[in-house]
PDB file of C-alpha atoms in Angstrom:
ATOM      1  CA  MET A 791     106.320 136.362  47.082  1.00  0.00           C
ATOM      2  CA  GLN A 792     109.756 136.827  48.947  1.00  0.00           C
ATOM      3  CA  ASN A 793     108.067 138.379  51.838  1.00  0.00           C
ATOM      4  CA  ILE A 794     105.758 135.121  52.186  1.00  0.00           C
ATOM      5  CA  ILE A 795     109.114 133.328  51.942  1.00  0.00           C
ATOM      6  CA  LYS A 796     110.709 135.108  54.474  1.00  0.00           C
ATOM      7  CA  ALA A 797     107.663 134.997  56.806  1.00  0.00           C
ATOM      8  CA  LEU A 798     107.692 131.297  56.608  1.00  0.00           C
ATOM      9  CA  ILE A 799     111.540 131.272  57.207  1.00  0.00           C
ATOM     10  CA  VAL A 800     110.879 132.826  60.678  1.00  0.00           C
ATOM     11  CA  LEU A 801     107.946 131.130  61.387  1.00  0.00           C
ATOM     12  CA  THR A 802     110.055 127.803  61.018  1.00  0.00           C
ATOM     13  CA  ILE A 803     112.818 128.987  63.096  1.00  0.00           C
ATOM     14  CA  ILE A 804     110.339 130.040  66.321  1.00  0.00           C
ATOM     15  CA  LEU A 805     108.697 126.790  65.953  1.00  0.00           C
ATOM     16  CA  SER A 806     112.016 124.818  66.121  1.00  0.00           C
ATOM     17  CA  LEU A 807     112.989 126.690  69.416  1.00  0.00           C
ATOM     18  CA  ASN A 808     111.842 125.415  72.785  1.00  0.00           C
ATOM     19  CA  SER A 809     108.762 127.863  73.380  1.00  0.00           C
ATOM     20  CA  CYS A 810     109.098 127.463  77.266  1.00  0.00           C
ATOM     21  CA  ASP A 811     112.370 129.034  76.940  1.00  0.00           C
ATOM     22  CA  TYR A 812     111.377 131.960  75.235  1.00  0.00           C
ATOM     23  CA  PHE A 813     108.069 132.800  76.314  1.00  0.00           C
ATOM     24  CA  CYS A 814     107.768 131.681  80.048  1.00  0.00           C
ATOM     25  CA  ASP A 815     110.023 131.969  83.115  1.00  0.00           C
ATOM     26  CA  CYS A 816     109.717 128.499  83.979  1.00  0.00           C
ATOM     27  CA  ASP A 817     112.323 125.588  83.796  1.00  0.00           C
ATOM     28  CA  CYS A 818     110.831 122.915  82.001  1.00  0.00           C
ATOM     29  CA  GLU A 819     113.544 120.669  82.511  1.00  0.00           C
ATOM     30  CA  ASP A 820     114.175 121.364  86.168  1.00  0.00           C
ATOM     31  CA  ASP A 821     111.618 120.358  88.814  1.00  0.00           C
ATOM     32  CA  ASN A 822     113.887 121.900  91.653  1.00  0.00           C
ATOM     33  CA  PRO A 823     111.875 124.565  93.360  1.00  0.00           C
ATOM     34  CA  ILE A 824     115.046 126.576  94.307  1.00  0.00           C
ATOM     35  CA  ASP A 825     115.824 129.221  91.253  1.00  0.00           C
ATOM     36  CA  THR A 826     119.398 129.916  92.168  1.00  0.00           C
ATOM     37  CA  GLU A 827     121.105 133.203  91.049  1.00  0.00           C
ATOM     38  CA  GLU A 828     124.816 133.268  89.902  1.00  0.00           C
ATOM     39  CA  ASN A 829     126.281 133.079  93.243  1.00  0.00           C
ATOM     40  CA  LEU A 830     124.506 130.679  95.095  1.00  0.00           C
ATOM     41  CA  SER A 831     125.373 126.843  94.333  1.00  0.00           C
ATOM     42  CA  LEU A 832     123.334 123.851  95.508  1.00  0.00           C
ATOM     43  CA  GLU A 833     126.331 121.930  95.908  1.00  0.00           C
ATOM     44  CA  GLY A 834     126.295 120.145  99.317  1.00  0.00           C
ATOM     45  CA  LEU A 835     122.824 120.990  99.774  1.00  0.00           C
ATOM     46  CA  PHE A 836     121.555 118.560 102.644  1.00  0.00           C
ATOM     47  CA  VAL A 837     118.234 119.834 103.409  1.00  0.00           C
ATOM     48  CA  TYR A 838     116.164 123.197 102.544  1.00  0.00           C
ATOM     49  CA  TYR A 839     112.673 123.918 104.175  1.00  0.00           C
ATOM     50  CA  ASN A 840     110.663 126.733 102.823  1.00  0.00           C
ATOM     51  CA  PHE A 841     107.925 125.804 104.991  1.00  0.00           C
ATOM     52  CA  ASP A 842     105.692 126.918 102.412  1.00  0.00           C
ATOM     53  CA  SER A 843     102.434 125.102 104.390  1.00  0.00           C
ATOM     54  CA  ASN A 844     104.098 122.146 104.506  1.00  0.00           C
ATOM     55  CA  SER A 845     107.567 120.553 105.966  1.00  0.00           C
ATOM     56  CA  ILE A 846     108.818 119.083 102.656  1.00  0.00           C
ATOM     57  CA  ASP A 847     112.551 118.989 101.773  1.00  0.00           C
ATOM     58  CA  GLN A 848     112.978 120.792  98.545  1.00  0.00           C
ATOM     59  CA  SER A 849     116.295 119.324  98.263  1.00  0.00           C
ATOM     60  CA  GLU A 850     117.230 116.273  96.286  1.00  0.00           C
ATOM     61  CA  ASN A 851     117.541 114.357  99.444  1.00  0.00           C
ATOM     62  CA  ASN A 852     113.916 114.055 100.335  1.00  0.00           C
ATOM     63  CA  LEU A 853     114.601 114.221 104.111  1.00  0.00           C
ATOM     64  CA  ASP A 854     111.530 115.618 105.567  1.00  0.00           C
ATOM     65  CA  CYS A 855     111.410 117.537 108.825  1.00  0.00           C
ATOM     66  CA  GLN A 856     108.896 116.815 111.448  1.00  0.00           C
ATOM     67  CA  PRO A 857     107.229 119.629 113.306  1.00  0.00           C
ATOM     68  CA  VAL A 858     105.480 118.576 116.837  1.00  0.00           C
ATOM     69  CA  GLY A 859     103.071 120.356 118.745  1.00  0.00           C
ATOM     70  CA  ASN A 860     101.011 123.419 118.107  1.00  0.00           C
ATOM     71  CA  TYR A 861     102.469 125.013 115.127  1.00  0.00           C
ATOM     72  CA  SER A 862     101.244 126.540 111.910  1.00  0.00           C
ATOM     73  CA  TYR A 863     101.937 127.826 108.605  1.00  0.00           C
ATOM     74  CA  VAL A 864     101.953 131.638 108.194  1.00  0.00           C
ATOM     75  CA  SER A 865     102.766 134.450 105.780  1.00  0.00           C
ATOM     76  CA  GLY A 866     106.637 134.364 106.156  1.00  0.00           C
ATOM     77  CA  ILE A 867     109.854 136.454 104.844  1.00  0.00           C
ATOM     78  CA  LYS A 868     109.279 134.634 101.384  1.00  0.00           C
ATOM     79  CA  GLY A 869     106.178 132.688 100.915  1.00  0.00           C
ATOM     80  CA  ASN A 870     104.931 131.027 104.246  1.00  0.00           C
ATOM     81  CA  ALA A 871     106.941 130.553 107.267  1.00  0.00           C
ATOM     82  CA  ILE A 872     106.495 128.272 110.332  1.00  0.00           C
ATOM     83  CA  PHE A 873     105.321 129.452 113.612  1.00  0.00           C
ATOM     84  CA  LEU A 874     106.110 127.719 116.782  1.00  0.00           C
ATOM     85  CA  ASP A 875     103.344 128.734 119.348  1.00  0.00           C
ATOM     86  CA  ASN A 876     104.801 128.558 122.732  1.00  0.00           C
ATOM     87  CA  PRO A 877     103.509 131.386 124.997  1.00  0.00           C
ATOM     88  CA  PRO A 878     105.844 132.525 127.801  1.00  0.00           C
ATOM     89  CA  ASN A 879     105.388 131.064 131.244  1.00  0.00           C
ATOM     90  CA  GLN A 880     103.216 128.548 129.837  1.00  0.00           C
ATOM     91  CA  PRO A 881     105.716 125.769 128.965  1.00  0.00           C
ATOM     92  CA  PHE A 882     103.485 123.072 128.835  1.00  0.00           C
ATOM     93  CA  ALA A 883     100.566 124.617 126.722  1.00  0.00           C
ATOM     94  CA  HIS A 884     101.786 123.817 123.654  1.00  0.00           C
ATOM     95  CA  ASN A 885     105.388 122.375 123.210  1.00  0.00           C
ATOM     96  CA  ALA A 886     105.988 123.414 119.769  1.00  0.00           C
ATOM     97  CA  TYR A 887     109.258 122.275 118.069  1.00  0.00           C
ATOM     98  CA  VAL A 888     110.534 120.629 114.977  1.00  0.00           C
ATOM     99  CA  ASN A 889     112.875 117.267 114.696  1.00  0.00           C
ATOM    100  CA  LEU A 890     115.619 117.938 111.933  1.00  0.00           C
ATOM    101  CA  PRO A 891     117.194 114.814 110.292  1.00  0.00           C
ATOM    102  CA  GLU A 892     120.300 113.681 111.813  1.00  0.00           C
ATOM    103  CA  PHE A 893     123.708 115.325 110.372  1.00  0.00           C
ATOM    104  CA  ASN A 894     127.142 114.750 110.978  1.00  0.00           C
ATOM    105  CA  TYR A 895     128.196 117.881 112.654  1.00  0.00           C
ATOM    106  CA  SER A 896     132.011 116.926 112.741  1.00  0.00           C
ATOM    107  CA  ASN A 897     132.750 118.025 109.540  1.00  0.00           C
ATOM    108  CA  ASP A 898     132.278 121.181 107.514  1.00  0.00           C
ATOM    109  CA  TYR A 899     128.781 122.537 107.121  1.00  0.00           C
ATOM    110  CA  THR A 900     126.617 125.722 106.976  1.00  0.00           C
ATOM    111  CA  VAL A 901     123.229 126.357 108.642  1.00  0.00           C
ATOM    112  CA  SER A 902     121.236 129.251 107.518  1.00  0.00           C
ATOM    113  CA  PHE A 903     117.576 130.542 108.322  1.00  0.00           C
ATOM    114  CA  HIS A 904     115.284 133.377 108.934  1.00  0.00           C
ATOM    115  CA  ILE A 905     113.582 133.954 112.506  1.00  0.00           C
ATOM    116  CA  LYS A 906     110.985 136.544 113.792  1.00  0.00           C
ATOM    117  CA  TYR A 907     111.044 136.257 117.705  1.00  0.00           C
ATOM    118  CA  ASN A 908     107.781 136.994 119.662  1.00  0.00           C
ATOM    119  CA  TYR A 909     109.754 138.969 122.304  1.00  0.00           C
ATOM    120  CA  SER A 910     107.867 138.942 125.727  1.00  0.00           C
ATOM    121  CA  SER A 911     109.041 140.401 128.912  1.00  0.00           C
ATOM    122  CA  ALA A 912     106.983 138.006 130.577  1.00  0.00           C
ATOM    123  CA  ALA A 913     109.353 135.260 129.677  1.00  0.00           C
ATOM    124  CA  SER A 914     110.912 132.993 132.005  1.00  0.00           C
ATOM    125  CA  THR A 915     114.491 134.651 133.725  1.00  0.00           C
ATOM    126  CA  ASN A 916     115.543 131.081 134.856  1.00  0.00           C
ATOM    127  CA  HIS A 917     115.477 129.532 131.153  1.00  0.00           C
ATOM    128  CA  ALA A 918     117.026 130.736 127.895  1.00  0.00           C
ATOM    129  CA  THR A 919     114.740 130.081 124.763  1.00  0.00           C
ATOM    130  CA  TYR A 920     116.358 127.781 121.969  1.00  0.00           C
ATOM    131  CA  ILE A 921     116.047 128.529 118.173  1.00  0.00           C
ATOM    132  CA  TRP A 922     118.282 126.127 116.474  1.00  0.00           C
ATOM    133  CA  THR A 923     120.204 123.391 118.289  1.00  0.00           C
ATOM    134  CA  ALA A 924     122.659 120.270 117.451  1.00  0.00           C
ATOM    135  CA  GLY A 925     123.788 117.971 120.303  1.00  0.00           C
ATOM    136  CA  ALA A 926     123.301 114.869 122.180  1.00  0.00           C
ATOM    137  CA  GLN A 927     122.285 113.872 125.940  1.00  0.00           C
ATOM    138  CA  VAL A 928     122.868 110.095 126.730  1.00  0.00           C
ATOM    139  CA  GLN A 929     121.496 110.025 130.430  1.00  0.00           C
ATOM    140  CA  SER A 930     118.736 111.430 132.149  1.00  0.00           C
ATOM    141  CA  GLY A 931     118.177 112.861 135.848  1.00  0.00           C
ATOM    142  CA  ASN A 932     121.019 115.339 135.678  1.00  0.00           C
ATOM    143  CA  ASN A 933     122.583 117.832 133.286  1.00  0.00           C
ATOM    144  CA  ASN A 934     125.976 115.947 132.431  1.00  0.00           C
ATOM    145  CA  GLY A 935     124.726 113.472 129.808  1.00  0.00           C
ATOM    146  CA  TYR A 936     125.257 115.304 126.920  1.00  0.00           C
ATOM    147  CA  GLU A 937     128.687 115.440 124.935  1.00  0.00           C
ATOM    148  CA  TYR A 938     128.490 118.218 123.004  1.00  0.00           C
ATOM    149  CA  GLN A 939     125.799 120.789 122.156  1.00  0.00           C
ATOM    150  CA  LEU A 940     125.745 123.701 119.797  1.00  0.00           C
ATOM    151  CA  GLY A 941     123.053 126.500 118.974  1.00  0.00           C
ATOM    152  CA  PHE A 942     121.551 129.500 118.873  1.00  0.00           C
ATOM    153  CA  ARG A 943     119.553 130.767 121.954  1.00  0.00           C
ATOM    154  CA  THR A 944     118.325 133.803 123.708  1.00  0.00           C
ATOM    155  CA  ASN A 945     119.920 135.060 126.785  1.00  0.00           C
ATOM    156  CA  ALA A 946     118.301 133.908 129.686  1.00  0.00           C
ATOM    157  CA  HIS A 947     117.571 136.894 131.632  1.00  0.00           C
ATOM    158  CA  THR A 948     116.201 139.534 129.460  1.00  0.00           C
ATOM    159  CA  HIS A 949     115.568 137.112 126.289  1.00  0.00           C
ATOM    160  CA  GLU A 950     116.341 140.297 124.134  1.00  0.00           C
ATOM    161  CA  ASP A 951     119.448 139.222 122.418  1.00  0.00           C
ATOM    162  CA  LEU A 952     120.687 136.320 120.231  1.00  0.00           C
ATOM    163  CA  VAL A 953     123.519 134.087 121.531  1.00  0.00           C
ATOM    164  CA  LEU A 954     125.753 131.471 119.821  1.00  0.00           C
ATOM    165  CA  PHE A 955     126.452 128.863 122.007  1.00  0.00           C
ATOM    166  CA  GLY A 956     128.690 125.407 122.186  1.00  0.00           C
ATOM    167  CA  GLY A 957     130.082 123.402 124.725  1.00  0.00           C
ATOM    168  CA  ASN A 958     130.083 120.116 126.603  1.00  0.00           C
ATOM    169  CA  SER A 959     128.672 119.144 130.426  1.00  0.00           C
ATOM    170  CA  GLU A 960     131.971 120.445 131.582  1.00  0.00           C
ATOM    171  CA  ASP A 961     131.436 123.763 130.458  1.00  0.00           C
ATOM    172  CA  VAL A 962     134.252 123.736 127.992  1.00  0.00           C
ATOM    173  CA  GLY A 963     133.353 125.489 125.030  1.00  0.00           C
ATOM    174  CA  PHE A 964     132.250 129.159 123.788  1.00  0.00           C
ATOM    175  CA  ILE A 965     129.446 131.717 124.184  1.00  0.00           C
ATOM    176  CA  THR A 966     128.758 134.926 122.606  1.00  0.00           C
ATOM    177  CA  ASP A 967     130.421 137.636 124.313  1.00  0.00           C
ATOM    178  CA  THR A 968     127.745 139.886 125.698  1.00  0.00           C
ATOM    179  CA  GLU A 969     128.920 143.021 123.725  1.00  0.00           C
ATOM    180  CA  LYS A 970     128.116 141.232 120.541  1.00  0.00           C
ATOM    181  CA  ARG A 971     125.079 140.016 120.916  1.00  0.00           C
ATOM    182  CA  PRO A 972     122.329 141.426 118.366  1.00  0.00           C
ATOM    183  CA  SER A 973     118.984 142.252 119.630  1.00  0.00           C
ATOM    184  CA  ILE A 974     116.043 140.341 118.257  1.00  0.00           C
ATOM    185  CA  LYS A 975     113.036 141.908 120.474  1.00  0.00           C
ATOM    186  CA  ASP A 976     111.997 144.128 117.443  1.00  0.00           C
ATOM    187  CA  ALA A 977     109.620 141.696 116.018  1.00  0.00           C
ATOM    188  CA  GLN A 978     111.523 142.091 112.549  1.00  0.00           C
ATOM    189  CA  TRP A 979     112.742 139.197 110.285  1.00  0.00           C
ATOM    190  CA  HIS A 980     116.770 138.713 111.064  1.00  0.00           C
ATOM    191  CA  HIS A 981     119.018 136.175 109.060  1.00  0.00           C
ATOM    192  CA  VAL A 982     120.963 133.796 111.167  1.00  0.00           C
ATOM    193  CA  LEU A 983     123.850 132.133 109.594  1.00  0.00           C
ATOM    194  CA  LEU A 984     126.585 129.473 111.026  1.00  0.00           C
ATOM    195  CA  ARG A 985     129.564 128.522 109.114  1.00  0.00           C
ATOM    196  CA  LYS A 986     131.954 125.569 110.198  1.00  0.00           C
ATOM    197  CA  SER A 987     135.162 125.397 108.374  1.00  0.00           C
ATOM    198  CA  ASP A 988     137.820 123.112 109.858  1.00  0.00           C
ATOM    199  CA  ASN A 989     137.926 123.913 113.635  1.00  0.00           C
ATOM    200  CA  THR A 990     136.559 127.206 113.189  1.00  0.00           C
ATOM    201  CA  ILE A 991     132.980 128.520 113.669  1.00  0.00           C
ATOM    202  CA  GLU A 992     131.632 131.724 112.269  1.00  0.00           C
ATOM    203  CA  PHE A 993     128.248 133.622 113.412  1.00  0.00           C
ATOM    204  CA  TYR A 994     126.580 135.801 110.946  1.00  0.00           C
ATOM    205  CA  PHE A 995     123.851 138.006 111.630  1.00  0.00           C
ATOM    206  CA  ASP A 996     122.189 140.077 109.081  1.00  0.00           C
ATOM    207  CA  ASN A 997     124.772 139.514 106.693  1.00  0.00           C
ATOM    208  CA  THR A 998     127.453 140.633 109.197  1.00  0.00           C
ATOM    209  CA  LEU A 999     130.043 138.791 110.746  1.00  0.00           C
ATOM    210  CA  ILE A1000     129.595 138.931 114.790  1.00  0.00           C
ATOM    211  CA  GLU A1001     131.990 136.085 115.966  1.00  0.00           C
ATOM    212  CA  LYS A1002     134.500 133.893 115.213  1.00  0.00           C
ATOM    213  CA  VAL A1003     135.459 131.254 117.165  1.00  0.00           C
ATOM    214  CA  SER A1004     137.803 128.206 117.577  1.00  0.00           C
ATOM    215  CA  ILE A1005     136.330 124.969 118.793  1.00  0.00           C
ATOM    216  CA  PRO A1006     138.276 123.742 121.699  1.00  0.00           C
ATOM    217  CA  SER A1007     140.375 120.446 121.060  1.00  0.00           C
ATOM    218  CA  ASP A1008     138.694 118.540 123.692  1.00  0.00           C
ATOM    219  CA  LEU A1009     135.123 119.166 121.868  1.00  0.00           C
ATOM    220  CA  SER A1010     134.238 117.097 118.846  1.00  0.00           C
ATOM    221  CA  PHE A1011     131.023 115.214 117.317  1.00  0.00           C
ATOM    222  CA  GLU A1012     132.131 111.721 117.354  1.00  0.00           C
ATOM    223  CA  ASN A1013     128.282 110.200 115.884  1.00  0.00           C
ATOM    224  CA  TYR A1014     125.393 111.557 114.247  1.00  0.00           C
ATOM    225  CA  TYR A1015     123.427 113.869 116.483  1.00  0.00           C
ATOM    226  CA  GLU A1016     119.788 115.073 116.827  1.00  0.00           C
ATOM    227  CA  SER A1017     119.158 118.684 116.015  1.00  0.00           C
ATOM    228  CA  PHE A1018     116.072 120.817 116.323  1.00  0.00           C
ATOM    229  CA  LEU A1019     114.292 124.225 115.509  1.00  0.00           C
ATOM    230  CA  GLY A1020     112.378 125.626 118.890  1.00  0.00           C
ATOM    231  CA  LYS A1021     113.993 123.242 121.795  1.00  0.00           C
ATOM    232  CA  HIS A1022     117.433 121.549 122.897  1.00  0.00           C
ATOM    233  CA  GLN A1023     118.163 117.927 123.777  1.00  0.00           C
ATOM    234  CA  TRP A1024     119.110 118.469 127.246  1.00  0.00           C
ATOM    235  CA  ILE A1025     117.242 115.849 129.630  1.00  0.00           C
ATOM    236  CA  GLN A1026     116.376 116.916 133.104  1.00  0.00           C
ATOM    237  CA  GLY A1027     115.054 114.512 135.474  1.00  0.00           C
ATOM    238  CA  GLY A1028     113.839 111.987 132.546  1.00  0.00           C
ATOM    239  CA  SER A1029     111.697 114.925 130.800  1.00  0.00           C
ATOM    240  CA  MET A1030     112.483 117.654 128.579  1.00  0.00           C
ATOM    241  CA  ASN A1031     112.550 121.103 130.013  1.00  0.00           C
ATOM    242  CA  LYS A1032     109.494 122.760 128.146  1.00  0.00           C
ATOM    243  CA  ALA A1033     110.490 126.109 129.579  1.00  0.00           C
ATOM    244  CA  ASP A1034     112.964 126.615 127.026  1.00  0.00           C
ATOM    245  CA  ARG A1035     110.864 126.470 123.915  1.00  0.00           C
ATOM    246  CA  TYR A1036     111.368 129.132 121.362  1.00  0.00           C
ATOM    247  CA  ASN A1037     108.222 131.307 120.650  1.00  0.00           C
ATOM    248  CA  GLY A1038     108.351 132.771 117.035  1.00  0.00           C
ATOM    249  CA  TYR A1039     108.484 132.323 113.539  1.00  0.00           C
ATOM    250  CA  ILE A1040     111.093 130.429 110.976  1.00  0.00           C
ATOM    251  CA  ASP A1041     111.358 130.440 107.567  1.00  0.00           C
ATOM    252  CA  GLU A1042     114.018 129.343 104.596  1.00  0.00           C
ATOM    253  CA  PHE A1043     116.045 126.944 106.620  1.00  0.00           C
ATOM    254  CA  PHE A1044     119.069 125.676 104.790  1.00  0.00           C
ATOM    255  CA  LEU A1045     121.633 123.371 105.646  1.00  0.00           C
ATOM    256  CA  PHE A1046     124.645 122.572 103.303  1.00  0.00           C
ATOM    257  CA  GLU A1047     127.557 120.033 103.878  1.00  0.00           C
ATOM    258  CA  ARG A1048     130.190 122.470 103.301  1.00  0.00           C
ATOM    259  CA  ALA A1049     131.464 125.702 104.492  1.00  0.00           C
ATOM    260  CA  ILE A1050     129.418 128.236 101.799  1.00  0.00           C
ATOM    261  CA  ILE A1051     131.439 131.350 100.336  1.00  0.00           C
ATOM    262  CA  ASP A1052     130.794 134.918 101.431  1.00  0.00           C
ATOM    263  CA  ASP A1053     128.914 135.543  98.378  1.00  0.00           C
ATOM    264  CA  GLU A1054     126.722 132.615  98.785  1.00  0.00           C
ATOM    265  CA  ILE A1055     126.045 134.234 102.499  1.00  0.00           C
ATOM    266  CA  HIS A1056     124.984 137.358 100.863  1.00  0.00           C
ATOM    267  CA  ASP A1057     122.480 135.668  98.508  1.00  0.00           C
ATOM    268  CA  LEU A1058     120.883 133.702 101.464  1.00  0.00           C
ATOM    269  CA  PHE A1059     120.579 136.713 103.348  1.00  0.00           C
ATOM    270  CA  ASN A1060     118.986 138.640 100.229  1.00  0.00           C
ATOM    271  CA  LEU A1061     116.697 135.794  99.418  1.00  0.00           C
ATOM    272  CA  ASN A1062     118.454 135.386  96.130  1.00  0.00           C
ATOM    273  CA  TYR A1063     117.783 132.014  95.264  1.00  0.00           C
TER     274      TYR A1063
END
């Protein structure tokens, strides 16, 4: 009899618990698809695109991005990734890129994503290929219309290395030193991160600080500017220069409205979220 009573007590305790918490790995009270680890905080998360066969923003802001041209969703570094199909020396063939939501880049922020570049020695030696850019161009017919452009691109001649650049039409700004430019020609996935805090920008590549630069005092974002994956916003002769399109893969794109901490950089690199 005592054994029966004990069994009934144990059964009552089990039934009173949330069975989902004990018997499955899901979070029944949270529909957020980001399963954060201890270090990565979602505080200040502006957008998150995992590109798992869609362009839906996985943050709470519902700011979906807008892919354009010949793009597809393929196997990525975590789930699927977006592939921007811009064959070298065929700039008008596909014109693939992604429109990102407008964002105030004058404040602190962090942008993080993974790339796998389709390197080709046949790429044009006259133009760099632009991977992520934020900036504005207000005039057409020349290169002097934009106020401030920031981004990651390949170097213009060999297309083998990744370059952080920022500046205005007067060439006031910064660009990654030649000796510090990491190679991305190996057809492997790499993590790219930019962290802005006050007037300082830090460029991380595969969890390693590559460069730390100060933003010149005469460079500033005064408005909300367009940003893109796969192209820049410079207008030449009234039309976009399609020779500068990025040909490759992008996955796990995060944009935070804050400068994240070092442990969070490590987590984004290791996909611990």
